[in-house]
Coordinates of C-alpha atoms in Angstrom, one line a residue:
M531 CA -10.8 -17.0 7.5
Q532 CA -12.5 -15.1 4.3
H533 CA -10.9 -17.9 2.1
P534 CA -10.2 -20.7 3.9
E535 CA -9.3 -23.3 0.7
V536 CA -6.6 -20.9 0.0
E537 CA -6.0 -19.2 3.1
S538 CA -4.7 -22.2 4.8
L539 CA -2.0 -23.4 2.1
D540 CA 1.8 -23.6 2.5
R541 CA 3.7 -22.4 0.5
D542 CA 4.5 -24.8 -2.0
G543 CA 0.5 -24.9 -2.3
I544 CA 0.6 -21.8 -3.2
L545 CA 3.5 -21.9 -5.7
K546 CA 1.2 -24.5 -7.6
V547 CA -1.9 -22.1 -7.7
Q548 CA 0.7 -19.3 -9.2
R549 CA 1.8 -22.0 -11.5
E550 CA -1.4 -22.6 -13.1
G551 CA -2.2 -18.6 -13.2
L552 CA 1.3 -18.1 -15.4
A553 CA 0.4 -20.6 -17.7
G554 CA -3.5 -19.4 -17.9
L555 CA -1.8 -15.8 -18.1
G556 CA 0.9 -16.2 -21.0
A557 CA -2.0 -18.1 -23.1
R558 CA -4.3 -15.2 -23.0
L559 CA -1.2 -13.0 -23.3
A560 CA -0.3 -14.7 -26.7
Q561 CA -3.5 -13.7 -28.2
C562 CA -2.1 -9.9 -28.1
D563 CA -0.2 -8.4 -30.5
A564 CA 0.9 -5.4 -28.0
W565 CA 2.4 -8.7 -25.3
K566 CA 4.1 -10.6 -28.2
A567 CA 6.2 -7.8 -29.8
H568 CA 7.2 -7.0 -25.4
F569 CA 8.4 -10.4 -24.9
A570 CA 9.9 -11.4 -28.3
E571 CA 12.3 -8.0 -27.4
A572 CA 13.7 -10.7 -24.4
G573 CA 13.9 -13.5 -26.5
M574 CA 10.5 -15.1 -25.8
K575 CA 6.5 -16.1 -25.8
P576 CA 4.0 -14.7 -23.5
E577 CA 3.2 -19.1 -23.6
D578 CA 7.1 -19.0 -21.9
L579 CA 5.2 -18.1 -18.9
A580 CA 4.7 -21.6 -17.8
S581 CA 7.3 -23.1 -18.0
E582 CA 9.3 -23.7 -14.7
D583 CA 12.0 -20.3 -14.7
G584 CA 9.3 -18.6 -17.5
L585 CA 8.5 -15.5 -15.6
A586 CA 12.7 -15.1 -13.9
N587 CA 13.2 -14.7 -17.4
A588 CA 10.5 -12.1 -18.4
P589 CA 11.0 -8.7 -19.2
F590 CA 10.5 -6.4 -16.7
M591 CA 7.5 -3.2 -17.0
D592 CA 7.8 0.5 -15.9
K593 CA 5.6 3.5 -16.2
S594 CA 7.9 4.3 -19.6
L595 CA 6.7 1.5 -21.7
L596 CA 3.6 2.0 -20.7
R597 CA 3.9 5.8 -21.4
D598 CA 4.9 4.7 -24.8
R599 CA 2.1 2.4 -25.6
Y600 CA -0.5 5.6 -24.8
P601 CA -3.3 6.2 -24.0
F602 CA -4.7 2.4 -23.6
P603 CA -0.9 0.5 -23.1
F604 CA -1.4 -3.5 -23.7
L605 CA -4.6 -3.6 -23.3
T606 CA -5.8 -6.9 -23.5
V607 CA -9.7 -7.2 -24.4
P608 CA -11.4 -5.3 -26.7
M609 CA -12.8 -2.1 -25.6
E610 CA -16.3 -2.9 -26.0
K611 CA -15.5 -5.8 -22.7
V612 CA -14.1 -2.6 -20.3
E613 CA -16.7 -1.5 -18.0
R614 CA -14.2 1.2 -16.7
F615 CA -10.7 3.1 -16.6
V616 CA -8.9 3.7 -13.4
A617 CA -5.4 5.8 -13.6
T618 CA -2.4 6.1 -11.5
S619 CA -1.6 9.4 -9.6
G620 CA 0.3 11.4 -12.6
T621 CA 2.5 12.7 -10.0
T622 CA 6.0 11.5 -12.1
G623 CA 4.5 12.0 -15.4
L624 CA 1.3 11.5 -17.6
P625 CA -1.5 9.3 -15.8
V626 CA -1.6 5.5 -17.4
T627 CA -4.8 4.5 -17.7
F628 CA -5.8 0.5 -16.8
G629 CA -9.2 -0.9 -17.7
M630 CA -11.7 -3.4 -15.9
T631 CA -13.9 -5.7 -17.6
K632 CA -17.3 -6.4 -15.7
N633 CA -15.2 -9.5 -13.8
D634 CA -11.7 -7.1 -13.1
L635 CA -14.5 -5.2 -10.9
H636 CA -17.4 -6.5 -9.7
G637 CA -15.6 -10.8 -9.3
L638 CA -12.4 -10.3 -9.0
L639 CA -12.0 -7.3 -7.0
P640 CA -14.2 -8.0 -4.3
Y641 CA -12.9 -11.1 -3.8
Q642 CA -9.2 -10.0 -3.2
M643 CA -10.5 -6.8 -1.1
A644 CA -12.9 -8.8 0.7
R645 CA -10.1 -11.2 2.1
L646 CA -8.0 -7.9 3.4
L647 CA -10.7 -6.0 5.0
T648 CA -11.6 -9.6 6.5
A649 CA -8.7 -10.7 7.7
A650 CA -7.4 -6.8 9.1
G651 CA -11.0 -7.6 11.4
V652 CA -14.3 -6.1 9.8
R653 CA -16.9 -8.3 9.8
S654 CA -20.2 -8.2 8.3
G655 CA -23.1 -5.7 9.7
F656 CA -20.2 -3.0 10.3
R657 CA -21.0 0.7 9.4
A658 CA -18.4 1.6 7.5
Y659 CA -17.1 5.4 6.9
Q660 CA -15.2 4.7 3.1
G661 CA -12.6 8.0 3.5
Y662 CA -11.0 7.2 0.0
G663 CA -11.8 9.5 -3.2
Y664 CA -13.4 8.3 -6.1
G665 CA -12.7 9.7 -10.2
L666 CA -10.2 7.8 -11.2
W667 CA -8.4 6.7 -8.7
I668 CA -9.0 3.0 -7.6
G669 CA -9.0 3.4 -3.9
G670 CA -13.1 4.2 -3.3
P671 CA -14.4 1.5 -5.3
A672 CA -11.7 -0.9 -4.3
L673 CA -13.0 -0.4 -0.6
D674 CA -16.7 0.0 -2.0
A675 CA -16.3 -3.5 -3.4
G676 CA -14.9 -4.8 -0.3
F677 CA -17.2 -3.5 1.9
S678 CA -19.9 -4.3 0.1
A679 CA -18.4 -8.2 0.0
V680 CA -17.8 -8.4 3.3
G681 CA -21.4 -7.6 3.7
C682 CA -20.6 -3.7 5.5
T683 CA -23.2 -1.1 5.5
N684 CA -21.2 1.5 3.7
F685 CA -21.2 5.5 3.7
P686 CA -18.9 6.4 0.9
I687 CA -18.4 9.8 1.6
G688 CA -15.0 10.5 0.3
P689 CA -12.6 12.9 1.3
G690 CA -13.3 15.6 3.1
R691 CA -16.2 17.4 5.1
G692 CA -14.4 17.0 8.1
E693 CA -16.6 18.4 10.5
L694 CA -19.3 16.7 9.7
A695 CA -17.4 13.5 9.2
A696 CA -16.1 14.3 13.0
R697 CA -19.9 14.3 14.2
W698 CA -21.2 11.3 11.8
L699 CA -18.6 9.4 13.3
R700 CA -20.3 9.4 16.5
D701 CA -24.1 10.3 15.4
H702 CA -23.7 7.4 12.7
A703 CA -21.6 5.3 14.9
Y704 CA -19.0 3.5 12.4
D705 CA -17.5 1.0 13.1
V706 CA -14.6 0.9 10.2
T707 CA -13.4 3.7 8.7
S708 CA -10.8 3.7 5.2
M709 CA -8.6 7.1 4.0
S710 CA -5.6 8.6 5.3
P711 CA -3.7 8.5 8.9
L712 CA -3.4 11.9 7.9
W713 CA -6.9 12.4 7.3
L714 CA -8.2 10.2 10.3
M715 CA -6.2 12.7 12.4
T716 CA -7.0 15.9 11.2
L717 CA -11.1 14.3 12.5
V718 CA -9.9 14.0 15.7
Q719 CA -8.7 17.4 16.1
A720 CA -12.4 18.7 14.1
A721 CA -14.1 16.3 16.7
K722 CA -12.3 18.1 20.1
H723 CA -13.1 21.4 18.6
Q724 CA -17.1 20.0 18.9
G725 CA -17.2 19.3 21.7
I726 CA -16.4 15.3 21.1
D727 CA -14.2 12.8 22.5
P728 CA -13.4 10.3 19.6
R729 CA -12.4 8.0 22.9
T730 CA -15.9 7.6 24.3
E731 CA -18.2 9.2 21.7
W732 CA -16.7 7.3 18.4
T733 CA -17.2 3.8 18.3
L734 CA -14.4 2.5 15.9
K735 CA -13.1 -0.5 15.9
V736 CA -11.4 -0.5 12.9
A737 CA -9.2 2.0 10.7
I738 CA -8.1 0.9 7.0
L739 CA -5.3 3.0 6.4
G740 CA -3.8 3.7 3.1
G741 CA -2.2 6.2 0.1
Q742 CA 1.3 6.5 2.8
S743 CA 2.9 4.4 5.5
V744 CA 2.5 4.8 8.6
S745 CA 5.4 4.8 11.3
A746 CA 4.4 2.5 14.3
E747 CA 4.9 6.1 17.0
F748 CA 2.2 7.6 14.7
R749 CA -0.2 4.7 14.8
A750 CA 0.3 4.5 18.2
Q751 CA -0.8 8.5 18.4
L752 CA -3.8 7.4 16.5
E753 CA -4.6 4.5 18.7
A754 CA -4.3 6.6 21.8
E755 CA -6.7 8.7 20.7
L756 CA -9.1 6.3 20.3
P757 CA -11.9 3.8 21.6
Q758 CA -10.6 0.6 23.7
G759 CA -9.4 -1.5 21.5
F760 CA -9.4 0.1 18.3
M761 CA -6.9 -1.3 16.1
S762 CA -5.1 0.7 12.3
H763 CA -3.9 -1.6 9.7
N764 CA -1.9 -0.6 7.0
I765 CA -3.1 -1.4 3.6
Y766 CA -0.8 -1.2 0.6
G767 CA -1.0 -2.1 -3.3
T768 CA -1.0 -0.3 -6.3
T769 CA -3.4 0.8 -9.3
E770 CA -0.8 -1.3 -11.5
A771 CA -1.8 -4.5 -9.5
G772 CA -5.2 -3.9 -9.6
G773 CA -6.7 -1.5 -6.4
P774 CA -5.0 -1.9 -3.0
I775 CA -5.3 -5.3 -3.1
L776 CA -1.4 -6.7 -2.1
A777 CA -1.5 -6.5 1.6
I778 CA -2.4 -5.6 5.2
S779 CA -1.6 -5.8 8.4
T780 CA -3.6 -7.9 10.8
P781 CA -4.2 -8.4 14.7
Y782 CA -1.3 -11.1 14.5
T783 CA 0.9 -8.9 12.3
H784 CA 0.6 -5.5 14.3
A785 CA 2.5 -5.3 17.3
D786 CA 5.4 -6.4 15.0
D787 CA 4.5 -3.6 12.3
E788 CA 4.4 -6.3 9.4
L789 CA 1.5 -6.6 6.7
Q790 CA 0.5 -10.0 5.2
L791 CA 1.1 -10.5 1.1
L792 CA -2.8 -12.2 1.1
N793 CA -3.2 -12.7 -2.3
E794 CA -0.5 -14.8 -3.6
D795 CA -2.9 -16.7 -5.4
T796 CA -3.7 -14.8 -7.8
V797 CA -1.0 -12.0 -8.0
I798 CA 2.6 -13.0 -7.5
V799 CA 4.6 -10.4 -6.0
E800 CA 8.5 -10.5 -6.1
I801 CA 11.0 -9.1 -3.8
L802 CA 13.9 -8.5 -5.8
D803 CA 17.1 -6.6 -5.0
P804 CA 16.8 -3.0 -7.4
K805 CA 20.8 -3.6 -8.7
T806 CA 20.9 -7.6 -9.3
M807 CA 16.8 -8.0 -9.7
K808 CA 17.4 -11.3 -7.9
P809 CA 15.1 -12.6 -5.3
V810 CA 16.5 -11.1 -1.1
S811 CA 16.4 -13.6 1.4
D812 CA 14.3 -13.1 4.7
G813 CA 14.8 -9.9 6.5
E814 CA 16.7 -8.4 3.4
V815 CA 15.0 -4.9 1.3
G816 CA 14.3 -5.2 -1.7
E817 CA 11.9 -3.7 -4.5
I818 CA 8.4 -5.5 -5.0
V819 CA 7.4 -6.6 -8.7
V820 CA 4.2 -7.7 -9.6
T821 CA 2.5 -9.7 -12.2
T822 CA -1.3 -9.9 -11.8
L823 CA -2.5 -14.2 -12.4
R824 CA -6.0 -12.8 -13.1
K825 CA -6.8 -9.5 -14.1
E826 CA -8.0 -9.5 -17.8
A827 CA -8.5 -6.1 -19.4
S828 CA -4.7 -4.5 -18.8
P829 CA -2.4 -7.1 -16.9
V830 CA 0.9 -6.3 -16.0
V831 CA 3.9 -8.9 -15.8
R832 CA 6.9 -8.1 -13.7
W833 CA 5.8 -4.1 -12.9
R834 CA 8.1 -2.6 -11.1
T835 CA 6.6 -0.7 -8.3
R836 CA 9.8 1.1 -7.5
D837 CA 8.1 0.4 -4.1
L838 CA 11.0 -0.7 -1.1
V839 CA 10.1 -3.1 1.3
R840 CA 11.9 -5.4 3.9
L841 CA 10.6 -9.0 3.6
S842 CA 10.0 -10.5 7.5
P843 CA 13.2 -12.6 8.7
R844 CA 10.0 -14.7 9.3
P845 CA 7.8 -14.5 6.7
Y846 CA 5.6 -17.6 6.7
D847 CA 5.3 -17.1 11.1
C848 CA 2.4 -16.2 11.5
P849 CA -0.3 -17.4 14.6
S850 CA -3.2 -16.8 11.9
G851 CA -2.3 -20.2 10.5
R852 CA -1.5 -18.7 6.6
R853 CA 1.6 -20.6 6.2
G854 CA 2.1 -19.9 2.3
M855 CA 1.6 -16.0 2.5
R856 CA 4.4 -14.0 3.1
K857 CA 4.7 -11.2 5.6
I858 CA 6.3 -8.0 5.0
G859 CA 7.0 -5.3 6.9
R860 CA 6.1 -1.7 5.8
I861 CA 6.8 0.2 2.5
I862 CA 9.7 2.4 4.3
G863 CA 10.6 4.5 0.7
R864 CA 10.7 4.4 -3.1
T865 CA 14.0 3.8 -5.3
D866 CA 13.3 6.8 -6.8
D867 CA 13.2 9.4 -3.8
M868 CA 15.9 7.5 -2.0
I869 CA 18.8 10.3 -0.8
K870 CA 22.4 8.5 -0.6
F871 CA 24.7 11.5 2.1
K872 CA 27.8 10.9 2.8
G873 CA 27.4 7.1 1.8
V874 CA 24.5 6.5 4.0
I875 CA 21.0 6.1 2.3
V876 CA 18.5 7.5 3.7
F877 CA 14.9 7.5 2.9
P878 CA 12.4 10.0 3.7
S879 CA 10.1 7.8 5.9
Q880 CA 13.1 7.5 7.9
I881 CA 13.3 11.2 8.8
E882 CA 9.1 10.8 9.1
D883 CA 9.5 8.1 11.7
V884 CA 11.3 10.4 13.8
I885 CA 9.8 13.2 13.5
A886 CA 6.3 11.1 14.6
G887 CA 8.2 10.0 17.8
I888 CA 9.3 13.6 19.5
P889 CA 6.5 15.5 21.3
G890 CA 5.3 19.1 20.4
L891 CA 6.2 18.4 16.4
A892 CA 3.5 18.8 13.8
K893 CA 3.5 15.1 12.3
E894 CA 2.1 16.1 9.0
A895 CA 4.9 19.3 8.0
W896 CA 8.8 18.8 7.9
Q897 CA 11.0 18.7 4.7
I898 CA 14.2 17.5 3.9
Y899 CA 17.1 19.9 2.3
V900 CA 20.5 18.5 0.2
D901 CA 22.4 21.7 -0.8
K902 CA 24.1 19.4 -3.9
E903 CA 23.0 18.1 -6.5
A904 CA 25.6 15.1 -6.5
T905 CA 24.0 14.6 -3.3
T906 CA 27.1 12.6 -1.4
I907 CA 28.1 15.5 0.0
G908 CA 27.7 18.5 0.8
K909 CA 24.7 19.6 4.0
M910 CA 21.3 18.1 5.1
T911 CA 19.0 19.8 6.6
V912 CA 15.5 18.8 7.7
A913 CA 12.7 21.4 9.0
V914 CA 10.3 21.0 11.3
E915 CA 7.1 22.3 12.4
S916 CA 6.7 23.4 16.7
V917 CA 2.9 22.9 17.5
S918 CA 2.3 25.6 19.9
A919 CA -0.3 24.1 21.8
E920 CA 2.4 21.5 23.5
Q921 CA 4.4 24.2 24.7
R922 CA 8.0 22.8 24.0
P923 CA 10.4 25.2 22.5
G924 CA 11.1 25.1 19.2
E925 CA 14.5 24.6 19.7
V926 CA 14.2 21.5 22.2
C927 CA 12.2 19.9 19.6
A928 CA 14.7 20.5 16.9
A929 CA 17.7 19.3 19.2
D930 CA 15.6 16.0 19.4
V931 CA 15.3 15.2 16.0
R932 CA 18.8 16.0 15.5
R933 CA 20.0 13.7 18.4
E934 CA 17.1 10.7 16.6
I935 CA 18.5 10.8 13.7
K936 CA 21.9 10.7 14.7
A937 CA 21.4 7.9 16.6
R938 CA 19.1 5.9 13.9
L939 CA 21.4 7.1 10.6
G940 CA 24.3 7.9 11.6
I941 CA 24.7 11.2 10.1
N942 CA 24.6 14.7 11.5
V943 CA 22.1 17.4 9.9

């Protein structure tokens, strides 16, 4: 364990740390007019976070709330205290900026990232190929901070330069990489085109996969292409939470396709029913809602991520000895990409899981069409792309997709 004094706490111990963190957060927010006004709309004061039911009654936050306060929403420190800004992708509208103080960037972020990377099996002395993007995106800087804190030698290549990166994976003998899963699979193919066998000529031990949630089927295919003992781990976080710092899979959760919320001492994660906004029970699906306890420049309180996840049926039962930090499934979809088709809730990730498990299909090339605006009726079409090299007729692959979707979701497409 990177921080055994925290990671070995039981749930009551974690909740005690969170209560102390909420009291400190409320005191800081009470110094900011924008935050006082936000809480006042709910008939509260920021200091109410210190009370037992303070967080449960606190108002929620979403992107529309932040965009209404453009360009620097809820900035809680003077601009001269902000070392850098990061921003959301802007895929659903104008990007939202979040400040980071010196401590946010060089204290809190390395603390959080080092714990996740260590739990996933990254060790001091590893050579790291950092393949996430930079600029305003938090991904690259967060992994840089984590690799440095663990004691890795970092090669911050970022995305792109596939043929060269495939060679460097051999020549530089990287132990760990961080990138999107599709890019890693692309590099496997780029290596083979150059006559390099990733299974025997690469030395990768661990991959930290982010940017998209990958199915167990896709992950198994990826691991089969890489050296014996290699393990891939999903990592999860958001810009609003402070980076990819919320959860990661570990050697203890890998087989169950689960991740563990390893930073619950610095970030409170609520998993709430998106209709009632009440906590879900073990094994149920809910929306991830985030409150940052120690972030200085741009904290959030009850930030609605819109990401849906299943709370583990056994959230505290981990052989790692981490008894107070819950386990979750991988992200299964978003409240805003949910499709209701003939009374059945369908997430694109469920379709992706089916496609990933069928040989002869391009795993990254598929689309869903629904022919009615009112998506409770009509016809759903799933378009897939066959891979000629695998020599499976397209109509056979299509039949497999249709059969598996019917078996898993009970719908005809």
